[in-house]
Amino acid sequence: MKLNKKGLLVVISGPSGVGKSTVRQALFSMKGHKLSYSVSMTTREPRETESNGIDYYFVNQDEFKRRIAEDMFLEYAEFVGQYYGTPLDKVEELLDQGREVVLEIETEGALQVRSKMPEAILIFIVPPTKDALYQRLRSRGTEDDYQLEKRILKANKEFKLAHKYDYIVVNDDVHNAADRILAIIRAEHAKTSRSIHSYLDILEEDHA
Ligand code: 5GP
């Protein structure tokens, strides 16, 4: 059997306010998987409940731009006036160890991942209705009216990119959505293109 098989990169994406982080947390609380979460870097201010190194690595604009110049991101995007990006070194390290790595990012970054790592699985989370998304954005109370309006406009643009993804998962219920993502990951592992090499290795094992 091949030992150092490269891990799977799973991108959870979709419009702001759709509940990506709640779904991701539900996914990580489930049993029977070995997923690793890639903590992003951002220039936005931490929210009251957030901690550095757990929710995000919080840095200033100069630091972020220095890292862009040094090609330190797998992907990055400007989202309603702030930078967000995936540090490349950690993701590569985990994938080289054969781990399954989950990114939770907006659409522009997800499409950058598609072109840099075509083997990544792109999952688009959608709300059951658009109204559900607007209500969610308003009720979480983390943005002022100006920021909220910008996020709603951005969400409407992001909706139109769903066709570029491999899978669409409706977040009608957070646990159902997490279940579906786990089912997708399992099915991806069984895909012939991913598993044929291990299978051929088994056939070649010499038991004489
Ligand atoms: P928030 O400010 O609500 O935490 O995040 C705003 C948006 O940025 C969300 O859609 C979130 O998924 C996305 N985001 C978080 N981390 C990253 C990242 O590393 N790269 C990109 N492109 N988007 C990210």
mmCIF file of N, CA, C and O in Angstrom, residues 104-171:
data_model
loop_
_atom_site.group_PDB
_atom_site.id
_atom_site.type_symbol
_atom_site.label_atom_id
_atom_site.label_comp_id
_atom_site.label_asym_id
_atom_site.label_seq_id
_atom_site.Cartn_x
_atom_site.Cartn_y
_atom_site.Cartn_z
ATOM 1 N N GLU A 104 -12.535 27.198 4.830
ATOM 2 C CA GLU A 104 -13.873 27.800 4.803
ATOM 3 C C GLU A 104 -13.670 29.239 4.321
ATOM 4 O O GLU A 104 -13.181 30.085 5.080
ATOM 5 N N ILE A 105 -13.983 29.484 3.054
ATOM 6 C CA ILE A 105 -13.591 30.751 2.436
ATOM 7 C C ILE A 105 -14.667 31.293 1.494
ATOM 8 O O ILE A 105 -15.579 30.553 1.103
ATOM 9 N N GLU A 106 -14.545 32.575 1.099
ATOM 10 C CA GLU A 106 -15.523 33.146 0.175
ATOM 11 C C GLU A 106 -15.214 32.700 -1.262
ATOM 12 O O GLU A 106 -14.236 31.984 -1.507
ATOM 13 N N THR A 107 -16.066 33.136 -2.194
ATOM 14 C CA THR A 107 -16.048 32.550 -3.542
ATOM 15 C C THR A 107 -14.806 32.885 -4.384
ATOM 16 O O THR A 107 -14.318 32.020 -5.112
ATOM 17 N N GLU A 108 -14.329 34.138 -4.288
ATOM 18 C CA GLU A 108 -13.179 34.507 -5.125
ATOM 19 C C GLU A 108 -11.975 33.618 -4.792
ATOM 20 O O GLU A 108 -11.291 33.109 -5.679
ATOM 21 N N GLY A 109 -11.749 33.432 -3.495
ATOM 22 C CA GLY A 109 -10.637 32.591 -3.042
ATOM 23 C C GLY A 109 -10.845 31.141 -3.448
ATOM 24 O O GLY A 109 -9.908 30.452 -3.858
ATOM 25 N N ALA A 110 -12.101 30.668 -3.368
ATOM 26 C CA ALA A 110 -12.384 29.273 -3.724
ATOM 27 C C ALA A 110 -12.015 29.026 -5.188
ATOM 28 O O ALA A 110 -11.445 27.989 -5.528
ATOM 29 N N LEU A 111 -12.297 30.007 -6.033
ATOM 30 C CA LEU A 111 -11.996 29.817 -7.457
ATOM 31 C C LEU A 111 -10.493 29.914 -7.731
ATOM 32 O O LEU A 111 -9.982 29.294 -8.656
ATOM 33 N N GLN A 112 -9.774 30.645 -6.894
ATOM 34 C CA GLN A 112 -8.301 30.640 -7.012
ATOM 35 C C GLN A 112 -7.761 29.245 -6.674
ATOM 36 O O GLN A 112 -6.839 28.745 -7.312
ATOM 37 N N VAL A 113 -8.353 28.627 -5.640
ATOM 38 C CA VAL A 113 -7.922 27.273 -5.259
ATOM 39 C C VAL A 113 -8.170 26.321 -6.427
ATOM 40 O O VAL A 113 -7.330 25.491 -6.758
ATOM 41 N N ARG A 114 -9.344 26.474 -7.068
ATOM 42 C CA ARG A 114 -9.672 25.607 -8.210
ATOM 43 C C ARG A 114 -8.562 25.651 -9.268
ATOM 44 O O ARG A 114 -8.148 24.632 -9.789
ATOM 45 N N SER A 115 -8.052 26.870 -9.570
ATOM 46 C CA SER A 115 -7.050 26.914 -10.632
ATOM 47 C C SER A 115 -5.673 26.472 -10.133
ATOM 48 O O SER A 115 -4.886 25.933 -10.891
ATOM 49 N N LYS A 116 -5.379 26.659 -8.831
ATOM 50 C CA LYS A 116 -4.052 26.244 -8.332
ATOM 51 C C LYS A 116 -3.995 24.768 -7.975
ATOM 52 O O LYS A 116 -2.958 24.130 -8.111
ATOM 53 N N MET A 117 -5.108 24.247 -7.449
ATOM 54 C CA MET A 117 -5.152 22.836 -7.051
ATOM 55 C C MET A 117 -6.431 22.215 -7.608
ATOM 56 O O MET A 117 -7.436 22.083 -6.890
ATOM 57 N N PRO A 118 -6.419 21.840 -8.886
ATOM 58 C CA PRO A 118 -7.655 21.364 -9.530
ATOM 59 C C PRO A 118 -8.249 20.124 -8.871
ATOM 60 O O PRO A 118 -9.437 19.841 -9.034
ATOM 61 N N GLU A 119 -7.440 19.391 -8.105
ATOM 62 C CA GLU A 119 -7.955 18.177 -7.470
ATOM 63 C C GLU A 119 -8.757 18.480 -6.203
ATOM 64 O O GLU A 119 -9.379 17.584 -5.625
ATOM 65 N N ALA A 120 -8.785 19.746 -5.767
ATOM 66 C CA ALA A 120 -9.550 20.113 -4.559
ATOM 67 C C ALA A 120 -11.047 19.914 -4.808
ATOM 68 O O ALA A 120 -11.520 20.019 -5.935
ATOM 69 N N ILE A 121 -11.790 19.625 -3.725
ATOM 70 C CA ILE A 121 -13.250 19.472 -3.847
ATOM 71 C C ILE A 121 -13.887 20.783 -3.412
ATOM 72 O O ILE A 121 -13.647 21.244 -2.290
ATOM 73 N N LEU A 122 -14.711 21.348 -4.280
ATOM 74 C CA LEU A 122 -15.338 22.637 -3.963
ATOM 75 C C LEU A 122 -16.821 22.441 -3.632
ATOM 76 O O LEU A 122 -17.585 21.942 -4.460
ATOM 77 N N ILE A 123 -17.181 22.827 -2.427
ATOM 78 C CA ILE A 123 -18.576 22.658 -1.983
ATOM 79 C C ILE A 123 -19.191 24.038 -1.756
ATOM 80 O O ILE A 123 -18.620 24.868 -1.044
ATOM 81 N N PHE A 124 -20.346 24.258 -2.370
ATOM 82 C CA PHE A 124 -21.026 25.549 -2.256
ATOM 83 C C PHE A 124 -22.217 25.391 -1.320
ATOM 84 O O PHE A 124 -23.109 24.580 -1.564
ATOM 85 N N ILE A 125 -22.219 26.149 -0.236
ATOM 86 C CA ILE A 125 -23.339 26.068 0.710
ATOM 87 C C ILE A 125 -24.371 27.136 0.324
ATOM 88 O O ILE A 125 -24.004 28.295 0.113
ATOM 89 N N VAL A 126 -25.617 26.719 0.222
ATOM 90 C CA VAL A 126 -26.683 27.690 -0.084
ATOM 91 C C VAL A 126 -27.725 27.697 1.036
ATOM 92 O O VAL A 126 -27.923 26.690 1.710
ATOM 93 N N PRO A 127 -28.407 28.832 1.190
ATOM 94 C CA PRO A 127 -29.490 28.868 2.190
ATOM 95 C C PRO A 127 -30.743 28.256 1.575
ATOM 96 O O PRO A 127 -30.844 28.180 0.350
ATOM 97 N N PRO A 128 -31.717 27.834 2.388
ATOM 98 C CA PRO A 128 -32.958 27.294 1.811
ATOM 99 C C PRO A 128 -33.696 28.360 0.992
ATOM 100 O O PRO A 128 -34.325 28.051 -0.008
ATOM 101 N N THR A 129 -33.604 29.629 1.415
ATOM 102 C CA THR A 129 -34.178 30.747 0.641
ATOM 103 C C THR A 129 -33.254 31.954 0.810
ATOM 104 O O THR A 129 -32.481 32.010 1.772
ATOM 105 N N LYS A 130 -33.395 32.928 -0.093
ATOM 106 C CA LYS A 130 -32.571 34.127 0.049
ATOM 107 C C LYS A 130 -32.946 34.905 1.314
ATOM 108 O O LYS A 130 -32.094 35.464 1.996
ATOM 109 N N ASP A 131 -34.243 34.909 1.626
ATOM 110 C CA ASP A 131 -34.705 35.612 2.827
ATOM 111 C C ASP A 131 -34.049 35.051 4.082
ATOM 112 O O ASP A 131 -33.710 35.783 5.012
ATOM 113 N N ALA A 132 -33.864 33.726 4.099
ATOM 114 C CA ALA A 132 -33.242 33.091 5.267
ATOM 115 C C ALA A 132 -31.837 33.653 5.468
ATOM 116 O O ALA A 132 -31.399 33.898 6.598
ATOM 117 N N LEU A 133 -31.145 33.887 4.350
ATOM 118 C CA LEU A 133 -29.783 34.426 4.438
ATOM 119 C C LEU A 133 -29.796 35.875 4.953
ATOM 120 O O LEU A 133 -29.030 36.240 5.844
ATOM 121 N N TYR A 134 -30.700 36.693 4.403
ATOM 122 C CA TYR A 134 -30.752 38.102 4.849
ATOM 123 C C TYR A 134 -31.069 38.171 6.346
ATOM 124 O O TYR A 134 -30.473 38.934 7.091
ATOM 125 N N GLN A 135 -32.033 37.339 6.752
ATOM 126 C CA GLN A 135 -32.427 37.342 8.176
ATOM 127 C C GLN A 135 -31.251 36.927 9.056
ATOM 128 O O GLN A 135 -31.010 37.502 10.109
ATOM 129 N N ARG A 136 -30.518 35.942 8.591
ATOM 130 C CA ARG A 136 -29.376 35.443 9.356
ATOM 131 C C ARG A 136 -28.322 36.548 9.511
ATOM 132 O O ARG A 136 -27.810 36.778 10.594
ATOM 133 N N LEU A 137 -28.031 37.228 8.390
ATOM 134 C CA LEU A 137 -27.034 38.297 8.434
ATOM 135 C C LEU A 137 -27.460 39.392 9.414
ATOM 136 O O LEU A 137 -26.658 39.904 10.182
ATOM 137 N N ARG A 138 -28.772 39.735 9.354
ATOM 138 C CA ARG A 138 -29.248 40.819 10.223
ATOM 139 C C ARG A 138 -29.241 40.395 11.684
ATOM 140 O O ARG A 138 -28.824 41.143 12.559
ATOM 141 N N SER A 139 -29.677 39.155 11.942
ATOM 142 C CA SER A 139 -29.878 38.760 13.337
ATOM 143 C C SER A 139 -28.575 38.474 14.072
ATOM 144 O O SER A 139 -28.528 38.519 15.290
ATOM 145 N N ARG A 140 -27.485 38.188 13.340
ATOM 146 C CA ARG A 140 -26.273 37.860 14.099
ATOM 147 C C ARG A 140 -25.641 39.104 14.725
ATOM 148 O O ARG A 140 -24.828 38.988 15.633
ATOM 149 N N GLY A 141 -26.024 40.282 14.221
ATOM 150 C CA GLY A 141 -25.653 41.540 14.896
ATOM 151 C C GLY A 141 -24.167 41.818 14.993
ATOM 152 O O GLY A 141 -23.720 42.534 15.876
ATOM 153 N N THR A 142 -23.385 41.250 14.067
ATOM 154 C CA THR A 142 -21.932 41.462 14.144
ATOM 155 C C THR A 142 -21.481 42.618 13.254
ATOM 156 O O THR A 142 -20.336 43.026 13.322
ATOM 157 N N GLU A 143 -22.377 43.146 12.395
ATOM 158 C CA GLU A 143 -21.997 44.232 11.487
ATOM 159 C C GLU A 143 -22.898 45.446 11.665
ATOM 160 O O GLU A 143 -24.069 45.304 12.022
ATOM 161 N N ASP A 144 -22.351 46.638 11.382
ATOM 162 C CA ASP A 144 -23.218 47.820 11.386
ATOM 163 C C ASP A 144 -24.003 47.843 10.062
ATOM 164 O O ASP A 144 -23.761 47.035 9.168
ATOM 165 N N ASP A 145 -24.964 48.807 9.930
ATOM 166 C CA ASP A 145 -25.856 48.812 8.758
ATOM 167 C C ASP A 145 -25.088 48.918 7.446
ATOM 168 O O ASP A 145 -25.427 48.265 6.460
ATOM 169 N N TYR A 146 -24.026 49.717 7.453
ATOM 170 C CA TYR A 146 -23.240 49.922 6.234
ATOM 171 C C TYR A 146 -22.562 48.609 5.804
ATOM 172 O O TYR A 146 -22.651 48.188 4.653
ATOM 173 N N GLN A 147 -21.921 47.965 6.763
ATOM 174 C CA GLN A 147 -21.237 46.697 6.484
ATOM 175 C C GLN A 147 -22.239 45.618 6.059
ATOM 176 O O GLN A 147 -21.967 44.811 5.181
ATOM 177 N N LEU A 148 -23.410 45.660 6.713
ATOM 178 C CA LEU A 148 -24.461 44.679 6.424
ATOM 179 C C LEU A 148 -24.923 44.803 4.975
ATOM 180 O O LEU A 148 -25.025 43.814 4.249
ATOM 181 N N GLU A 149 -25.154 46.040 4.554
ATOM 182 C CA GLU A 149 -25.598 46.299 3.183
ATOM 183 C C GLU A 149 -24.548 45.805 2.191
ATOM 184 O O GLU A 149 -24.865 45.164 1.190
ATOM 185 N N LYS A 150 -23.281 46.051 2.500
ATOM 186 C CA LYS A 150 -22.208 45.616 1.603
ATOM 187 C C LYS A 150 -22.172 44.083 1.517
ATOM 188 O O LYS A 150 -21.954 43.508 0.457
ATOM 189 N N ARG A 151 -22.376 43.428 2.643
ATOM 190 C CA ARG A 151 -22.357 41.955 2.655
ATOM 191 C C ARG A 151 -23.535 41.386 1.861
ATOM 192 O O ARG A 151 -23.408 40.367 1.185
ATOM 193 N N ILE A 152 -24.711 42.056 1.940
ATOM 194 C CA ILE A 152 -25.880 41.577 1.196
ATOM 195 C C ILE A 152 -25.634 41.716 -0.309
ATOM 196 O O ILE A 152 -25.899 40.795 -1.089
ATOM 197 N N LEU A 153 -25.073 42.860 -0.715
ATOM 198 C CA LEU A 153 -24.758 43.062 -2.140
ATOM 199 C C LEU A 153 -23.766 42.014 -2.624
ATOM 200 O O LEU A 153 -23.904 41.430 -3.691
ATOM 201 N N LYS A 154 -22.757 41.780 -1.790
ATOM 202 C CA LYS A 154 -21.720 40.801 -2.134
ATOM 203 C C LYS A 154 -22.332 39.396 -2.232
ATOM 204 O O LYS A 154 -22.017 38.637 -3.153
ATOM 205 N N ALA A 155 -23.221 39.059 -1.289
ATOM 206 C CA ALA A 155 -23.850 37.725 -1.284
ATOM 207 C C ALA A 155 -24.611 37.499 -2.584
ATOM 208 O O ALA A 155 -24.563 36.419 -3.171
ATOM 209 N N ASN A 156 -25.287 38.537 -3.073
ATOM 210 C CA ASN A 156 -26.038 38.390 -4.327
ATOM 211 C C ASN A 156 -25.130 38.098 -5.504
ATOM 212 O O ASN A 156 -25.506 37.363 -6.416
ATOM 213 N N LYS A 157 -23.924 38.659 -5.486
ATOM 214 C CA LYS A 157 -22.962 38.346 -6.565
ATOM 215 C C LYS A 157 -22.433 36.924 -6.397
ATOM 216 O O LYS A 157 -22.256 36.191 -7.365
ATOM 217 N N GLU A 158 -22.170 36.546 -5.140
ATOM 218 C CA GLU A 158 -21.582 35.222 -4.880
ATOM 219 C C GLU A 158 -22.536 34.092 -5.288
ATOM 220 O O GLU A 158 -22.097 33.059 -5.779
ATOM 221 N N PHE A 159 -23.839 34.315 -5.112
ATOM 222 C CA PHE A 159 -24.844 33.310 -5.479
ATOM 223 C C PHE A 159 -24.672 32.818 -6.907
ATOM 224 O O PHE A 159 -24.895 31.660 -7.219
ATOM 225 N N LYS A 160 -24.269 33.745 -7.774
ATOM 226 C CA LYS A 160 -24.223 33.433 -9.221
ATOM 227 C C LYS A 160 -23.064 32.515 -9.589
ATOM 228 O O LYS A 160 -22.946 32.098 -10.728
ATOM 229 N N LEU A 161 -22.195 32.203 -8.626
ATOM 230 C CA LEU A 161 -21.006 31.402 -8.946
ATOM 231 C C LEU A 161 -21.179 29.911 -8.622
ATOM 232 O O LEU A 161 -20.255 29.126 -8.822
ATOM 233 N N ALA A 162 -22.369 29.551 -8.165
ATOM 234 C CA ALA A 162 -22.591 28.164 -7.709
ATOM 235 C C ALA A 162 -22.234 27.130 -8.777
ATOM 236 O O ALA A 162 -21.715 26.060 -8.460
ATOM 237 N N HIS A 163 -22.472 27.453 -10.051
ATOM 238 C CA HIS A 163 -22.247 26.460 -11.125
ATOM 239 C C HIS A 163 -20.773 26.086 -11.283
ATOM 240 O O HIS A 163 -20.450 25.116 -11.952
ATOM 241 N N LYS A 164 -19.878 26.851 -10.669
ATOM 242 C CA LYS A 164 -18.447 26.548 -10.806
ATOM 243 C C LYS A 164 -17.969 25.519 -9.776
ATOM 244 O O LYS A 164 -16.801 25.165 -9.753
ATOM 245 N N TYR A 165 -18.865 25.099 -8.906
ATOM 246 C CA TYR A 165 -18.490 24.190 -7.808
ATOM 247 C C TYR A 165 -18.803 22.728 -8.146
ATOM 248 O O TYR A 165 -19.597 22.445 -9.034
ATOM 249 N N ASP A 166 -18.185 21.818 -7.378
ATOM 250 C CA ASP A 166 -18.441 20.394 -7.597
ATOM 251 C C ASP A 166 -19.749 19.948 -6.952
ATOM 252 O O ASP A 166 -20.407 19.040 -7.436
ATOM 253 N N TYR A 167 -20.071 20.540 -5.806
ATOM 254 C CA TYR A 167 -21.261 20.113 -5.056
ATOM 255 C C TYR A 167 -21.989 21.330 -4.490
ATOM 256 O O TYR A 167 -21.350 22.333 -4.137
ATOM 257 N N ILE A 168 -23.313 21.187 -4.365
ATOM 258 C CA ILE A 168 -24.117 22.220 -3.709
ATOM 259 C C ILE A 168 -24.800 21.570 -2.506
ATOM 260 O O ILE A 168 -25.413 20.500 -2.638
ATOM 261 N N VAL A 169 -24.647 22.187 -1.354
ATOM 262 C CA VAL A 169 -25.267 21.645 -0.131
ATOM 263 C C VAL A 169 -26.184 22.719 0.450
ATOM 264 O O VAL A 169 -25.750 23.846 0.700
ATOM 265 N N VAL A 170 -27.456 22.358 0.644
ATOM 266 C CA VAL A 170 -28.415 23.315 1.213
ATOM 267 C C VAL A 170 -28.294 23.293 2.735
ATOM 268 O O VAL A 170 -28.337 22.223 3.346
ATOM 269 N N ASN A 171 -28.125 24.476 3.312
ATOM 270 C CA ASN A 171 -28.062 24.552 4.783
ATOM 271 C C ASN A 171 -29.468 24.776 5.337
ATOM 272 O O ASN A 171 -29.783 25.819 5.886
#
